[in-house]
Coordinates of C-alpha atoms and ligand atoms in Angstrom, one line a residue:
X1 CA 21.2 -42.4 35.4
X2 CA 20.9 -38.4 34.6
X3 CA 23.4 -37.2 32.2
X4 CA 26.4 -35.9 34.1
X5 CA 27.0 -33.3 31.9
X6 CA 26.7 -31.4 28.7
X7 CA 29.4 -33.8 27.0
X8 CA 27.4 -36.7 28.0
X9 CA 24.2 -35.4 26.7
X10 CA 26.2 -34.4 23.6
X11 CA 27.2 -37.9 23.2
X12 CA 23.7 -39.1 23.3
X13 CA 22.9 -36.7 21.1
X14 CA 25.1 -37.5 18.6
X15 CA 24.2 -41.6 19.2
X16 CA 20.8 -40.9 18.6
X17 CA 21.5 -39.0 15.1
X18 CA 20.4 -35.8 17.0
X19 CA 23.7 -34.0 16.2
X20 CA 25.8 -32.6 13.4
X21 CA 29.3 -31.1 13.8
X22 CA 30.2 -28.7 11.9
X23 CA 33.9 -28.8 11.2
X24 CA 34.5 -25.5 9.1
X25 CA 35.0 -22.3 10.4
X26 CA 32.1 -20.2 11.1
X27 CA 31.4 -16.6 12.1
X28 CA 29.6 -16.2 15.3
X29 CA 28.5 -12.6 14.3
X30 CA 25.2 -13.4 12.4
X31 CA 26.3 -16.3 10.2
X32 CA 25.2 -18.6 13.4
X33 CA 22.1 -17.5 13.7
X34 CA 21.4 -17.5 10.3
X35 CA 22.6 -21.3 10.2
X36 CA 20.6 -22.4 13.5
X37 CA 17.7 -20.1 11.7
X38 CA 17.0 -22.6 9.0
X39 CA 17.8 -25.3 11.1
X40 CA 15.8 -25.4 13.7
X41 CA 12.8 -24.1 10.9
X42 CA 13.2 -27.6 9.1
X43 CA 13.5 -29.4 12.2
X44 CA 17.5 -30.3 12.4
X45 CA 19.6 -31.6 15.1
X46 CA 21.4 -29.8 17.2
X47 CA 24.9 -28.0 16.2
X48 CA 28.6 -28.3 17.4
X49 CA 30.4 -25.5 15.3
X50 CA 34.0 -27.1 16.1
X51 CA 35.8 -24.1 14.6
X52 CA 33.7 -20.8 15.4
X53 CA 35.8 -17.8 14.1
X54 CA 38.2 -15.6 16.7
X55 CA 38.0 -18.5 19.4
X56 CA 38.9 -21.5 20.3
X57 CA 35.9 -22.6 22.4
X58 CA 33.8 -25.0 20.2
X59 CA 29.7 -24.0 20.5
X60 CA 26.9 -26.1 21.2
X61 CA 23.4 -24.4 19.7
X62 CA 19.5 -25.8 18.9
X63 CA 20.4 -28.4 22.0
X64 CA 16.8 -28.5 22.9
X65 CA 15.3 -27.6 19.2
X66 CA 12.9 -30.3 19.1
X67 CA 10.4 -32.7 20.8
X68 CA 12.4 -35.4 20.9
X69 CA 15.8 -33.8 22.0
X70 CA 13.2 -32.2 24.7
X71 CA 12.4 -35.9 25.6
X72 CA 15.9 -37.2 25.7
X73 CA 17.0 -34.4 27.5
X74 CA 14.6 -35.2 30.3
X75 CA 15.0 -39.1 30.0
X76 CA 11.3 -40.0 28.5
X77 CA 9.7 -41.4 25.6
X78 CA 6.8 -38.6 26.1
X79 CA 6.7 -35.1 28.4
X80 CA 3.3 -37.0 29.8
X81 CA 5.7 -38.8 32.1
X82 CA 7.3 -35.9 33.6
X83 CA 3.8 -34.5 34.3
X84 CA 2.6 -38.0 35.6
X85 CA 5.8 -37.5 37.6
X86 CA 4.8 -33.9 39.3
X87 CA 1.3 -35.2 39.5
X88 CA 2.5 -38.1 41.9
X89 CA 3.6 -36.0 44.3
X90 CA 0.7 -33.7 44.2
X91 CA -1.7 -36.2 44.4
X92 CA -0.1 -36.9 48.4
X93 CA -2.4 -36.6 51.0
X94 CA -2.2 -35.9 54.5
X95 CA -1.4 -39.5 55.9
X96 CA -4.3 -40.7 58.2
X97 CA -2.9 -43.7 59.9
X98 CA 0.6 -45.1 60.2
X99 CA 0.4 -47.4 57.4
X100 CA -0.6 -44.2 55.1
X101 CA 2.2 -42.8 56.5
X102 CA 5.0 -45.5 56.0
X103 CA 4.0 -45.5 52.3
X104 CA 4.6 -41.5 51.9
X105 CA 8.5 -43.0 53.0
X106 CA 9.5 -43.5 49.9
X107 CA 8.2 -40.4 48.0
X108 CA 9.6 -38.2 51.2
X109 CA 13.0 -40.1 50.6
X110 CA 12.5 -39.6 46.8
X111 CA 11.3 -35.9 47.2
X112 CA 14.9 -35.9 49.6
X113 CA 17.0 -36.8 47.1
X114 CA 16.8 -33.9 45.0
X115 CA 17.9 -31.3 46.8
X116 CA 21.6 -30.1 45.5
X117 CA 24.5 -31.4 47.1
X118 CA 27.6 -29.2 47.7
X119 CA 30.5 -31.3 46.6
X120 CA 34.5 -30.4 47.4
X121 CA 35.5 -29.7 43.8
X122 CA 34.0 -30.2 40.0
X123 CA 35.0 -30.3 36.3
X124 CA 34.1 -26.1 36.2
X125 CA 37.5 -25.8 38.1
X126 CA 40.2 -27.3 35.9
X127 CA 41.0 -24.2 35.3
X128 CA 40.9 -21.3 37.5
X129 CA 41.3 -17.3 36.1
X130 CA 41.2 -14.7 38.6
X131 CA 44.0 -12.1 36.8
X132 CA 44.5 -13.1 33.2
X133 CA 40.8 -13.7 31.4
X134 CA 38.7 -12.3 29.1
X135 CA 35.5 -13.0 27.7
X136 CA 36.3 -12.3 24.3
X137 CA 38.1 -15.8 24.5
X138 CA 34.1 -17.1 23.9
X139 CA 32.2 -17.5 20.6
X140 CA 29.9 -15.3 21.8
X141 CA 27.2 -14.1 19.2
X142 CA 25.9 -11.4 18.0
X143 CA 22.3 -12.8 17.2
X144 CA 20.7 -10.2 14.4
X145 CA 22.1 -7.6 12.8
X146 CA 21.1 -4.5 14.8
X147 CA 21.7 -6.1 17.8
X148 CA 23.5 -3.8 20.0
X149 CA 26.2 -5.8 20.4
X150 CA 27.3 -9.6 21.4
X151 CA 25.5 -10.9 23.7
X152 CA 25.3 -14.9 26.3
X153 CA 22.2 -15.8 25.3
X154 CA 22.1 -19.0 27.6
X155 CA 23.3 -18.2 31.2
X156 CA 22.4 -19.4 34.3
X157 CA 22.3 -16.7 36.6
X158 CA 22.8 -17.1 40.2
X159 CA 22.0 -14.9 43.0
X160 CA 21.1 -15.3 46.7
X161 CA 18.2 -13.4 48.4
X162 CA 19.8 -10.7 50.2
X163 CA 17.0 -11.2 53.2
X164 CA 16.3 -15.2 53.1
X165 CA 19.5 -16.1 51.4
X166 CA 17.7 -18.4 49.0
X167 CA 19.3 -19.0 45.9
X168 CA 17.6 -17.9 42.5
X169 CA 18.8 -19.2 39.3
X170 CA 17.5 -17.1 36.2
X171 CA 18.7 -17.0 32.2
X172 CA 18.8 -13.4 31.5
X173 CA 20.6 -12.6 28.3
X174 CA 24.2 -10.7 29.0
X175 CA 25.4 -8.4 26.6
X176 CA 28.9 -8.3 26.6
X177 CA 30.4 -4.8 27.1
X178 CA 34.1 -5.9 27.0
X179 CA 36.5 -8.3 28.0
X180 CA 35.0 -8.3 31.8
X181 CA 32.0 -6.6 32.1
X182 CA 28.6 -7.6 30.6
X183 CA 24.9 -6.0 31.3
X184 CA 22.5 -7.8 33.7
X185 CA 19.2 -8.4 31.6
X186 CA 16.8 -9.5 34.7
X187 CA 13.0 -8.1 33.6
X188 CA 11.8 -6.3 36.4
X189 CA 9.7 -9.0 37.6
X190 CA 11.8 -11.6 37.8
X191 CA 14.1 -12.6 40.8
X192 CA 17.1 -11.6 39.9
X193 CA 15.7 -8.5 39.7
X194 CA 13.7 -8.5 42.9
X195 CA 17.5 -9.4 44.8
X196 CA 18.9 -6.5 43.1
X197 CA 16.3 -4.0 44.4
X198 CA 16.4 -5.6 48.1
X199 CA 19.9 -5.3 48.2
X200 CA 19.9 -1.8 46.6
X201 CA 17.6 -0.8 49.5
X202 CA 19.5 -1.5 52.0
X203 CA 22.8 -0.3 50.2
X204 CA 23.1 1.5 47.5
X205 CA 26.9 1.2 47.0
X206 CA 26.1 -3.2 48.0
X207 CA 27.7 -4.6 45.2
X208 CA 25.5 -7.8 44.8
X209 CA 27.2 -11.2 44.8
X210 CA 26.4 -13.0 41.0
X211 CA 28.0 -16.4 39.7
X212 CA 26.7 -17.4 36.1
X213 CA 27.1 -20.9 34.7
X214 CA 27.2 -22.0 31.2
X215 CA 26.5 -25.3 30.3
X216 CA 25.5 -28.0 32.0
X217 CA 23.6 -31.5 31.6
X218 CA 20.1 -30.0 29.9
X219 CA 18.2 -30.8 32.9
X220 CA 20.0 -28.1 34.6
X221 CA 20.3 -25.7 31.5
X222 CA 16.5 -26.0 31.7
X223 CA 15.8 -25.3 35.1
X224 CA 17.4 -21.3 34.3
X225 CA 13.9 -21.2 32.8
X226 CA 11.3 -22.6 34.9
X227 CA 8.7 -20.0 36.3
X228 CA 8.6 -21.0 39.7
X229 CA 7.5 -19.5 42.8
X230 CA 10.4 -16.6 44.7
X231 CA 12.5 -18.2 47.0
X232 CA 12.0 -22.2 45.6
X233 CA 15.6 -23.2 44.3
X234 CA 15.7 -24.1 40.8
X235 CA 18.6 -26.3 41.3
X236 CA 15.9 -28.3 43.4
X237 CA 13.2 -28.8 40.6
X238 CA 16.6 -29.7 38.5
X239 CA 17.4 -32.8 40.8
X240 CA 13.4 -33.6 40.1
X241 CA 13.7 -33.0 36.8
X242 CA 17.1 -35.4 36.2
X243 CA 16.3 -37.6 39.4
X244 CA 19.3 -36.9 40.9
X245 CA 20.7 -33.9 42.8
X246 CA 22.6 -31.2 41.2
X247 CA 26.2 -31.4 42.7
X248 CA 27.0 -27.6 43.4
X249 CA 30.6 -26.5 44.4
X250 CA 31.7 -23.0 46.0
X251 CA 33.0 -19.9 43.9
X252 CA 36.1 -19.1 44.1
X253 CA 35.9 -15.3 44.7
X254 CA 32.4 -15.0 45.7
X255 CA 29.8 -16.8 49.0
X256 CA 27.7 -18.7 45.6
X257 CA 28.0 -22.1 44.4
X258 CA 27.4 -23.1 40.8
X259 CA 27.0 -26.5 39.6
X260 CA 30.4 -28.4 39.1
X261 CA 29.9 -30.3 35.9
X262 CA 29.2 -26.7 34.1
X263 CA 31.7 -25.6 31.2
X264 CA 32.4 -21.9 31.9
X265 CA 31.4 -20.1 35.1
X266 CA 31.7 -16.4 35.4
X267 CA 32.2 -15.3 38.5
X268 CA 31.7 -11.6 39.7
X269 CA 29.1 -8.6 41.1
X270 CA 26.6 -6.1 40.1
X271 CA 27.0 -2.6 41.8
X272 CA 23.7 -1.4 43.4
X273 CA 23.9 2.2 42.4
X274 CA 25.5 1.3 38.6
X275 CA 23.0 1.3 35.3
X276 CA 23.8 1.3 31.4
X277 CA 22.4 0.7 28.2
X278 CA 21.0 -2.5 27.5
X279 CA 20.2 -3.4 24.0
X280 CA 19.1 -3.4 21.0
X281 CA 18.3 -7.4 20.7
X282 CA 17.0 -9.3 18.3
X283 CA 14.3 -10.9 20.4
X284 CA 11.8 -13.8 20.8
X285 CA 9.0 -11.6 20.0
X286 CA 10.4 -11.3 16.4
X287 CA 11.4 -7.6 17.2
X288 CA 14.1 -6.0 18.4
X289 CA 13.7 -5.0 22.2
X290 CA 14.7 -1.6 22.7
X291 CA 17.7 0.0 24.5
X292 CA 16.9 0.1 28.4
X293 CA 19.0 0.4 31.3
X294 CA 19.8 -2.3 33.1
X295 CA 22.3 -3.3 35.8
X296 CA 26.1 -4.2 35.3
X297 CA 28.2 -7.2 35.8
X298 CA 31.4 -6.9 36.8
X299 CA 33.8 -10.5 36.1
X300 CA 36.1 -11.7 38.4
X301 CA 36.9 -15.0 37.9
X302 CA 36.3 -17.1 35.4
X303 CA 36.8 -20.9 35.9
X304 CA 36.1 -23.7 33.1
X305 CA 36.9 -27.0 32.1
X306 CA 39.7 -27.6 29.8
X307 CA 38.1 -28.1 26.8
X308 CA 35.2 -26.2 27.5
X309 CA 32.2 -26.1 25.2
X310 CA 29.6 -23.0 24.7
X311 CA 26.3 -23.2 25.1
X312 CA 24.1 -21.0 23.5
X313 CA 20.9 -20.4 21.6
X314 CA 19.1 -17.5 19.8
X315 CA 15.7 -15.9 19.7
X316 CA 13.9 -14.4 16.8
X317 CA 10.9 -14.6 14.9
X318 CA 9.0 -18.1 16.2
X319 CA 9.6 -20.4 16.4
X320 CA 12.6 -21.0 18.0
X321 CA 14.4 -23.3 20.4
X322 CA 12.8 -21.7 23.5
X323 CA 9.5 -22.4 22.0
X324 CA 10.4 -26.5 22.8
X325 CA 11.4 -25.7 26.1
X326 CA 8.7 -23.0 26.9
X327 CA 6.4 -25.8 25.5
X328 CA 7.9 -28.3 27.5
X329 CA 7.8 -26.2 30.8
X330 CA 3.9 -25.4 30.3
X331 CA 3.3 -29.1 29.6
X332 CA 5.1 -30.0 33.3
X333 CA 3.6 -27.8 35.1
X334 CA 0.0 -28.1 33.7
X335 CA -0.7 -30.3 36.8
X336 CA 0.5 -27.7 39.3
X337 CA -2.2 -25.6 37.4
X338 CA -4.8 -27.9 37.5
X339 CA -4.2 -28.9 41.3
X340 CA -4.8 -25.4 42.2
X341 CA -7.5 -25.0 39.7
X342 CA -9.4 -28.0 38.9
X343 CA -11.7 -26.7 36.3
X344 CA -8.8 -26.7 34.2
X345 CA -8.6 -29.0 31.4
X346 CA -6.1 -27.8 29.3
X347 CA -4.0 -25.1 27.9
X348 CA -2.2 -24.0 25.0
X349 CA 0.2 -21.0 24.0
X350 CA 1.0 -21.5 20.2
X351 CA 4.5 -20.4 18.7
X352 CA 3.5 -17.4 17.3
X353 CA 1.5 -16.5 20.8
X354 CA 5.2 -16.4 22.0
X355 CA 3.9 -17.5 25.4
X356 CA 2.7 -14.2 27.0
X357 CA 0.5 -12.9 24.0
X358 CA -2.1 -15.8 23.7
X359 CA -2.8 -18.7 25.8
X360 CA -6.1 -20.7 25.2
X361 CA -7.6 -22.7 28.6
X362 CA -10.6 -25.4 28.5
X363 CA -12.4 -25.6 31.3
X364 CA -15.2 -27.3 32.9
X365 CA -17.7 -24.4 33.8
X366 CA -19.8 -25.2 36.6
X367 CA -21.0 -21.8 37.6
X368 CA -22.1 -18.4 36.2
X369 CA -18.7 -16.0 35.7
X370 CA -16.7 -19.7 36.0
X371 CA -14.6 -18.1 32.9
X372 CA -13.9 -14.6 34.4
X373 CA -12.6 -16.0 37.5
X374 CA -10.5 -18.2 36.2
X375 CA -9.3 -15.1 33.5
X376 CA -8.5 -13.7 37.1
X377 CA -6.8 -16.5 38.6
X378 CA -4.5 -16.7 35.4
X379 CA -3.3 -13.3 35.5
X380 CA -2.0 -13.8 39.4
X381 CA -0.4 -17.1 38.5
X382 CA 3.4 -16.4 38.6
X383 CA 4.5 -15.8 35.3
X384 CA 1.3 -16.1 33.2
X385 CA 0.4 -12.8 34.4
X386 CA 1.8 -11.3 31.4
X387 CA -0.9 -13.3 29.4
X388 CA -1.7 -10.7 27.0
X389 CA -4.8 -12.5 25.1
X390 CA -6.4 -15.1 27.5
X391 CA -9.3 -17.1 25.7
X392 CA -11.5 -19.4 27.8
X393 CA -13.9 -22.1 26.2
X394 CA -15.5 -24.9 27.0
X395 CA -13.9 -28.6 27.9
X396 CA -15.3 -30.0 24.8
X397 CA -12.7 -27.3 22.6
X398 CA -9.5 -29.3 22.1
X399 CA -7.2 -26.5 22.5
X400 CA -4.0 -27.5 20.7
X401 CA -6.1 -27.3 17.8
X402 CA -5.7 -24.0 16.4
X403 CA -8.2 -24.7 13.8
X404 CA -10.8 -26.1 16.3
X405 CA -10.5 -23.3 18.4
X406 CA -10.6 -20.4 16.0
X407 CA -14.0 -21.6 14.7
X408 CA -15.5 -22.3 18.0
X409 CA -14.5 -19.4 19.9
X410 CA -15.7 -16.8 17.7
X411 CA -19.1 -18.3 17.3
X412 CA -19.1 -18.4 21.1
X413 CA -19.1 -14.7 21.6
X414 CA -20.6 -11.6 21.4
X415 CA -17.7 -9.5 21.7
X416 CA -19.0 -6.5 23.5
X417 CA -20.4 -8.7 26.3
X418 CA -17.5 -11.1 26.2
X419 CA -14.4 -9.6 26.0
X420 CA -13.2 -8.6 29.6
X421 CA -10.3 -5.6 29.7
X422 CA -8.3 -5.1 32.5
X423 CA -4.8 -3.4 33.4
X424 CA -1.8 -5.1 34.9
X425 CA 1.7 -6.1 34.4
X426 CA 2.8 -6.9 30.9
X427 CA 6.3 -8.6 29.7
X428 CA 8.7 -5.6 29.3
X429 CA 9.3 -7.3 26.0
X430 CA 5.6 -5.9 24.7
X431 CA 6.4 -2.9 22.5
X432 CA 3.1 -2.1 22.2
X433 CA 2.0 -1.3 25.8
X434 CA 1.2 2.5 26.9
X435 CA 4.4 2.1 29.2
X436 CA 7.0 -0.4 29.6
X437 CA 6.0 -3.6 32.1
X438 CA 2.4 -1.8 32.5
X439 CA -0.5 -2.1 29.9
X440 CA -3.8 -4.0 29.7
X441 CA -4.5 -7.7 29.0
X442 CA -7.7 -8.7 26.9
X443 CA -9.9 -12.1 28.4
X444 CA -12.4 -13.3 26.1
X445 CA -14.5 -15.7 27.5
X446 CA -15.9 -18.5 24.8
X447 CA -17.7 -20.5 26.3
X448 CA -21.2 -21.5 26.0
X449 CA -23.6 -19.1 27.8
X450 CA -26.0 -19.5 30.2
X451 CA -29.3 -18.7 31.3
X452 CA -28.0 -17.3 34.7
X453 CA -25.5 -15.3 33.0
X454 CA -28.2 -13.6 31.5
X455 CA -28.1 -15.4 28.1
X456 CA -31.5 -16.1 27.0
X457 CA -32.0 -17.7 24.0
X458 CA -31.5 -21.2 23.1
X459 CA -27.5 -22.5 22.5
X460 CA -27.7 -24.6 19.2
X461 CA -25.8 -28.3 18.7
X462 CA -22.6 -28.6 17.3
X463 CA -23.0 -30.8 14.0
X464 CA -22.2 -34.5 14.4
X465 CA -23.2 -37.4 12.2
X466 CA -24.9 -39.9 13.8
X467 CA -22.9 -43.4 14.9
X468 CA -25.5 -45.8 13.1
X469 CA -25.2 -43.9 9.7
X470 CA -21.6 -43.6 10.1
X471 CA -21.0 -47.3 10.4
X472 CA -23.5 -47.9 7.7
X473 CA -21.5 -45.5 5.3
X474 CA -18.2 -47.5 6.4
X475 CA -19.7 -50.6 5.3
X476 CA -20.6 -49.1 2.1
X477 CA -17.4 -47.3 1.5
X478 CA -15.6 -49.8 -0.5
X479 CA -18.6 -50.2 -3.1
X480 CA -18.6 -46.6 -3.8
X481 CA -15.3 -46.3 -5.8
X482 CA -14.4 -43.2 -3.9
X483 CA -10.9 -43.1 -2.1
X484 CA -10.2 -43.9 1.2
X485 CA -10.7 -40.3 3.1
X486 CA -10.1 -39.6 6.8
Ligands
FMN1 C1 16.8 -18.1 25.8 C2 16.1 -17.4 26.8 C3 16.5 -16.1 27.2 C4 15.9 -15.4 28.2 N1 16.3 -14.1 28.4 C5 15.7 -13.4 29.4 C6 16.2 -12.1 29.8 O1 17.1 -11.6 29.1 N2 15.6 -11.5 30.8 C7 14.6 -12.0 31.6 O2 14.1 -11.4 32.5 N3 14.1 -13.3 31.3 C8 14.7 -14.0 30.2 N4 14.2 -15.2 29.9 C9 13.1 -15.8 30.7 C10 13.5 -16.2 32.1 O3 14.6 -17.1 32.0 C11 12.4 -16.9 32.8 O4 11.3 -16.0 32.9 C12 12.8 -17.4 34.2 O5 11.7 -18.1 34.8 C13 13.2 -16.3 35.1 O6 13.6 -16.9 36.3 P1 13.1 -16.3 37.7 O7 11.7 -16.6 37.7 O8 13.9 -17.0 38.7 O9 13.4 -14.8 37.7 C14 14.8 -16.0 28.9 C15 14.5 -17.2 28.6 C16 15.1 -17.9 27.6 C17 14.6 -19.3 27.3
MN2 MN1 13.2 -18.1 40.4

């Protein structure tokens, strides 16, 4: 059974020792972060600060802060089973005769099931604001000290495709201007983004329909993140994920629904033709992003449950929570990856790569230029196109070990043949790009060279010890008076 919502997942939290309260009263200007900081840094639970100061909204942070709260979040002992999961259904084939296709049934039945269902009413609605509400009623945080000012770190934003009327859900910080109007943080790639610009050109005084949830069962809190393809619903890929559908009920002021078991939604609209200051923000690149201009959202409505709790979570120098679920995410979708490009082994983004400066792929080369082209092919895949440093080697490189590929890449290359510059799209969150969103990304291909690609000298052996010695040495171990070694 998926967890119904954020209070149930709480409660498991707290069963499996994954959980502290914290009963005393806490700032949410900076002394949060600075908690959360050192707690996720020594691999704590998660926190419920029961008193933060100036509210009385209790605030739930570092919910997904770890491998295992990962695991229990998505119901498994290992993220391999989520992946075996999405795997299953892209190892279908094209049913030949009818017995092939009576046994997709049950997978067509099962994919079935997880698309949302709209539901008459939800816990979101117990209580309904359309005059009297403010936002200042939430322990929002201001992350880092030259932030520019508080900001929702973990919304769910919802918007509808102006043209296909498919939904998009997004997390894209808000930084709360005052009691009913916060900024619109959606990176110009992303589809939030893309709706507004639609909308915009075909009205610039539309004022774009936005509902945002806050807290949910994780499954859902997750999905806000997942980097899939324009126009695929999120809330979808959250029934997979939770193997149940998302209930979703209607806004009260607006044509969106939101899921019903969230805490808090904020209901409202982002003018087509109004911009403002984004920014400073303490950010997951372990630098402040800089002041931009981004759209507006106006509140409306808010709606919550009665007791409502507050989910957030910071960014900063890695790593940090949204390393474990960026980590998680990659590990999911690896098969979707590999389906499309089979020469791919694995991958791995380390923490301080923060996702779109390094990842490092394996693959199985099987033809001159294999590690160009699939350089290319990484830098058109959805969200990875911000890859900044892209390093290919060989299957035999066991990429989540840092060590292991540090020494193997560089002796694998001659720089000024292997390293492969070109320009594209970069995260606006790169500082150090000639422009903002445009800049160059660096491939390096490290793998071995061959023949036909010109290389002609011999490729040396890597070292190994052979097996007969190394069982003779085992036998002799214990007679050499030397301590047990790896
Ligand atoms: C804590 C956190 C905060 C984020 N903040 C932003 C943000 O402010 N702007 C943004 O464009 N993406 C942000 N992201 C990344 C997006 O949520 C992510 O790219 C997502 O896939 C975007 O959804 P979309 O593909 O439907 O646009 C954030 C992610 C996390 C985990
Ligand atoms: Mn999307």
């Amino acid at each position: 059974m998926a967890y119904r919502d954020l209070r149930e997942f709480i409660g498991r939290l707290e069963k499996e020792g994954q959980l502290k309260r914290i009963p005393a009263e806490v700032d949410p200007v900076l002394e949060i972060t600075e908690i959360t900081d050192r707690v996720t840094r020594a691999d704590g639970p998660a926190l419920l600060f029961e008193r933060p100061k100036g509210s009385r909204v209790p605030l739930l942070i570092n919910m997904l802060g770890s491998e295992r709260r990962i695991n229990l979040a998505l119901e498994v002992e290992r993220l391999e089973e989520v992946a075996g999961r999405v795997r299953s259904f892209l190892d279908f084939q094209s049913p030949q005769g009818l017995l092939d296709k009576l046994k997709m049934l049950p997978k067509l039945a099962e994919l079935g099931s997880f698309f949302p269902k709209t539901v008459k009413s939800g816990a979101c609605k117990e209580v309904i604001s359309k005059h009297e509400f403010s936002l200042l009623e939430f322990p929002i945080l201001k992350c880092w000290p030259k932030d520019g000012g508080r900001y929702i770190t973990w919304p769910l934003v919802i918007t509808k495709n102006p043209e296909t009327g498919k939904r998009n859900v997004g997390v894209y910080r808000m930084q709360v201007f005052d009691e009913r109007t916060t900024a619109m943080h959606w990176q110009t790639q992303k589809h939030g983004a893309e709706h507004f610009r639609r909308a915009r050109a075909h009205d610039a005084r539309e004022k774009i329909e936005v509902a945002v949830a806050i807290g949910a069962d994780p499954a859902t809190c997750l999905a806000g993140i997942l980097p899939i393809p324009p126009d695929l619903d999120e809330m979808m890929f959250a029934g997979f994920l939770r193997r149940e559908p998302v209930e979703m009920v209607a806004c009260e002021t607006c044509r969106l629904e939101v899921p019903a078991n969230a805490e808090i939604v904020l209901e409202g609209y982002v003018d087509a033709s109004e911009l403002r200051t984004e920014g400073p923000f303490g950010d997951h690149t372990g630098f402040y992003s800089l002041e931009g201009e981004y759209p507006v959202f106006h509140v409306t409505c808010v709606t919550h449950r009665r007791d409502p709790i507050y989910l957030t979570t910071i960014v900063g120098p890695p790593p940090q929570e949204d390393f474990f679920m960026g980590h998680a995410i990659e590990r999911i979708f690896l098969p979707v990856m590999k389906m499309q490009y089979p020469e791919i082994m694995d991958i791995a983004m380390p923490a301080e790569g923060i996702f779109h400066n390094l990842m490092i792929v394996s693959i199985r080369k099987s033809y001159p230029g294999h590690a160009r082209k699939i350089m290319n092919a990484i830098w058109s895949l959805g969200q990875a196109m911000f890859t900044k440093v892209l390093v290919v080697v060989d299957h035999d490189v066991n990429v989540q070990n840092p060590r292991e590929v540090v020494w193997k890449a560089l002796c694998a290359i001659d720089p000024e043949r292997d390293v492969q510059l070109v320009l594209g799209p970069v995260d606006t969150l790169d500082h150090a790009a000639r422009l903002q969103d445009f800049g160059s990304h660096m491939g390096i291909d490290a793998t071995r060279k061959w023949p036909s690609e010109g290389f002609q000298r011999p490729w040396p052996d890597e070292i190994v010890m052979d097996a007969e010695t190394k069982a003779r040495v085992d036998a002799l171990w214990g007679s050499l008076g030397l301590p047990r070694a790896g």
